[in-house]
XYZ file of C-alpha atoms in Angstrom:
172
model
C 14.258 33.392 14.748
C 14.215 30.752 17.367
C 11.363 29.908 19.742
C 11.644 27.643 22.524
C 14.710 26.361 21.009
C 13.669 25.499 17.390
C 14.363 27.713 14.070
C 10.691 29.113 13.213
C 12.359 29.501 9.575
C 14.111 26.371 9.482
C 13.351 24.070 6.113
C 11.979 21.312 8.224
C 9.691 23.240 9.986
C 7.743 24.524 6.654
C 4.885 22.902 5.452
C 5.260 20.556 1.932
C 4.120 23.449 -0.184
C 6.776 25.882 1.268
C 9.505 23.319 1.395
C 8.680 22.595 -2.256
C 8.731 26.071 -2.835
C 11.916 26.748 -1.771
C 13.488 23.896 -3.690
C 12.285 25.346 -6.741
C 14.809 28.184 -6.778
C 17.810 25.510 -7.040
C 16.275 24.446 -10.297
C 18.393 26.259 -13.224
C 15.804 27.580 -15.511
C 13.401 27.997 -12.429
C 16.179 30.257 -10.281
C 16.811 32.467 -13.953
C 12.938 33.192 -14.251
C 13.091 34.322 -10.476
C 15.453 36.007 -10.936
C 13.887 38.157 -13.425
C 10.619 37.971 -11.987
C 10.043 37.993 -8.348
C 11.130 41.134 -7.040
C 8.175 42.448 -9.476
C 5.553 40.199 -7.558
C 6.950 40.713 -4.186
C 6.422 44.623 -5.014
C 2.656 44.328 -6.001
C 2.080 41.907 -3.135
C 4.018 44.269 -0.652
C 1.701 47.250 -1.711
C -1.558 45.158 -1.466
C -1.052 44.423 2.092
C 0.547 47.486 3.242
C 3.981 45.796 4.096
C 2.971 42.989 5.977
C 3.920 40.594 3.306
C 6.057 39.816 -0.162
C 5.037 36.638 -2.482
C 7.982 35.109 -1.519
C 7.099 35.584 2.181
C 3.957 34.001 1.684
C 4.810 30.901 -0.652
C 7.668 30.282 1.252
C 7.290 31.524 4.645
C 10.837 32.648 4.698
C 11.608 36.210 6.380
C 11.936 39.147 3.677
C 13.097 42.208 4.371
C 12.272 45.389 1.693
C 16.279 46.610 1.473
C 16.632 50.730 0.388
C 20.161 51.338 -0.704
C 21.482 54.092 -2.524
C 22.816 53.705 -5.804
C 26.491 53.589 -6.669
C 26.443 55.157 -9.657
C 22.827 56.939 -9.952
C 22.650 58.372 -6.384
C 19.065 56.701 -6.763
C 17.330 54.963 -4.031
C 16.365 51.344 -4.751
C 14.284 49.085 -3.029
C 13.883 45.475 -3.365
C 13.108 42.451 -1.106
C 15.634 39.902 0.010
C 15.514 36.923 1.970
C 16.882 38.178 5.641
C 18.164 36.094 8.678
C 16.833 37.776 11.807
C 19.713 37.512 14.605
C 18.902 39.478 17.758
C 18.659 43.337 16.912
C 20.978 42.030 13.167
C 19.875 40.888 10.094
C 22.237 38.596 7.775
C 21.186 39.115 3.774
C 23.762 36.693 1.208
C 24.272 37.783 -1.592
C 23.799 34.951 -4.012
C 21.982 36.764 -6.588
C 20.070 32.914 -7.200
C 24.102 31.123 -8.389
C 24.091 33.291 -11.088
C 27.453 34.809 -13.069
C 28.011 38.395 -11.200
C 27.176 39.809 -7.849
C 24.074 41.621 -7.782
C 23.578 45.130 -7.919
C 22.548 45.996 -4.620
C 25.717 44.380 -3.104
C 27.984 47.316 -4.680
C 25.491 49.838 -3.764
C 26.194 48.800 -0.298
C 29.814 48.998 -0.524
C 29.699 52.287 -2.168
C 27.668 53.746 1.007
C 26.761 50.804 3.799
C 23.516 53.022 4.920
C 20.780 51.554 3.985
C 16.624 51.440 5.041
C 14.817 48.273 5.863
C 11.801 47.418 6.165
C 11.170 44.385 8.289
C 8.532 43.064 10.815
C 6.280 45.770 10.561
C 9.481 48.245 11.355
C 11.427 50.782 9.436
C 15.011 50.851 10.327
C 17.939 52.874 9.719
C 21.014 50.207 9.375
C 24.541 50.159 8.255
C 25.855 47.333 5.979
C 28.931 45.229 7.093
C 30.390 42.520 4.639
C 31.299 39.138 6.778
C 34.544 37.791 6.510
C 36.275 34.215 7.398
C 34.719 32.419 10.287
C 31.729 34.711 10.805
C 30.918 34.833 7.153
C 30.961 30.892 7.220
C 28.701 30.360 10.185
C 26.450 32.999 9.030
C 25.806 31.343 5.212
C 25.265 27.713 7.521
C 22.517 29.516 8.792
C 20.961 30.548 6.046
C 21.108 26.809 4.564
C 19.200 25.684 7.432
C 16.299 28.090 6.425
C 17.321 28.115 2.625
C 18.855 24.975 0.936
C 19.028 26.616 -2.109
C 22.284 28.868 -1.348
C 24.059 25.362 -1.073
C 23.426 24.564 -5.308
C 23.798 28.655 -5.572
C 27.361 28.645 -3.978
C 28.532 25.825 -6.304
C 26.805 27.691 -9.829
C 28.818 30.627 -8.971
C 31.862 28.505 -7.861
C 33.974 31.060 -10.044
C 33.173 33.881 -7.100
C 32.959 34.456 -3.416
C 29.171 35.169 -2.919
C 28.645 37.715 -0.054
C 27.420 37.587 3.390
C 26.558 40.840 5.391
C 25.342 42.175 8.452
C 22.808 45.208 8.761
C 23.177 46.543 12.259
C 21.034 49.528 13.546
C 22.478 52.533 12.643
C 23.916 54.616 15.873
């Protein structure tokens, strides 16, 4: 999000705490134990102030969004929270899955059926998923670097695969 010409979100504009926070996740062993770990807090801390916040969205000030997608082989509906880059009435989510081997799960419940629910800024939204290519995909993981150094180490851990960028537009 921009205000009078400056990324609210961007890395330099978080405090030392936030911008240490951040870096953590490029750490190995760090990014592994978030992996397995955070979307657990970021629940409990979601409840506890009826959706106005995540842990991530409070240690690092970054903008989470609480992603429903239906599952590709269950039929399930899964929720989790992902780092999101507002852009207008769109939001851009990567799918990094923190550098590590394989996509994550939630990417190929999206390509099995792009609708999806979000929960973000206090709205609930019904969106449809859209995976980036070429160009668009490019300038779209830049931004996320500004706000997010992090995907810079992630893209090089998993150098072996593509890591995903999409686009959640509001569902017509």
């Amino acid at each position: 999000m921009w205000l009078d010409g400056v990324n609210v979100y961007a890395f330099g504009q978080a405090n030392w705490f936030r911008r240490l926070m951040r870096l953590s996740g490029t750490v190995p062993p760090i990014s592994w134990l978030y992996a397995r770990s955070l979307h657990h807090l970021d629940r409990v801390v979601y409840k506890l102030t009826r959706g106005r916040a995540t842990f991530v969205s409070l240690v690092t000030g970054l903008p989470i969004v609480m992603l429903t997608t239906t599952g590709a082989k269950t039929g399930r509906h899964h929720t989790l929270p992902l780092v999101a880059l507002p852009d207008g009435d769109r939001l851009v989510i990567i799918a990094s899955n923190y550098g590590q081997q394989r996509n994550p799960a939630w990417y190929y419940n999206l390509r099995a059926d792009p609708n999806v629910t979000i929960a973000f800024d206090g709205a609930t939204r019904q969106m449809a998923a859209r995976e980036l290519e070429g160009e668009e995909r490019e300038r779209q993981y830049s931004r996320g670097i500004e706000i997010y150094p992090g995907w810079t180490q992630y893209r090089t851990r998993a150098a072996h695969r593509r890591i995903p960028v999409i686009e959640l537009t509001p569902a017509s």
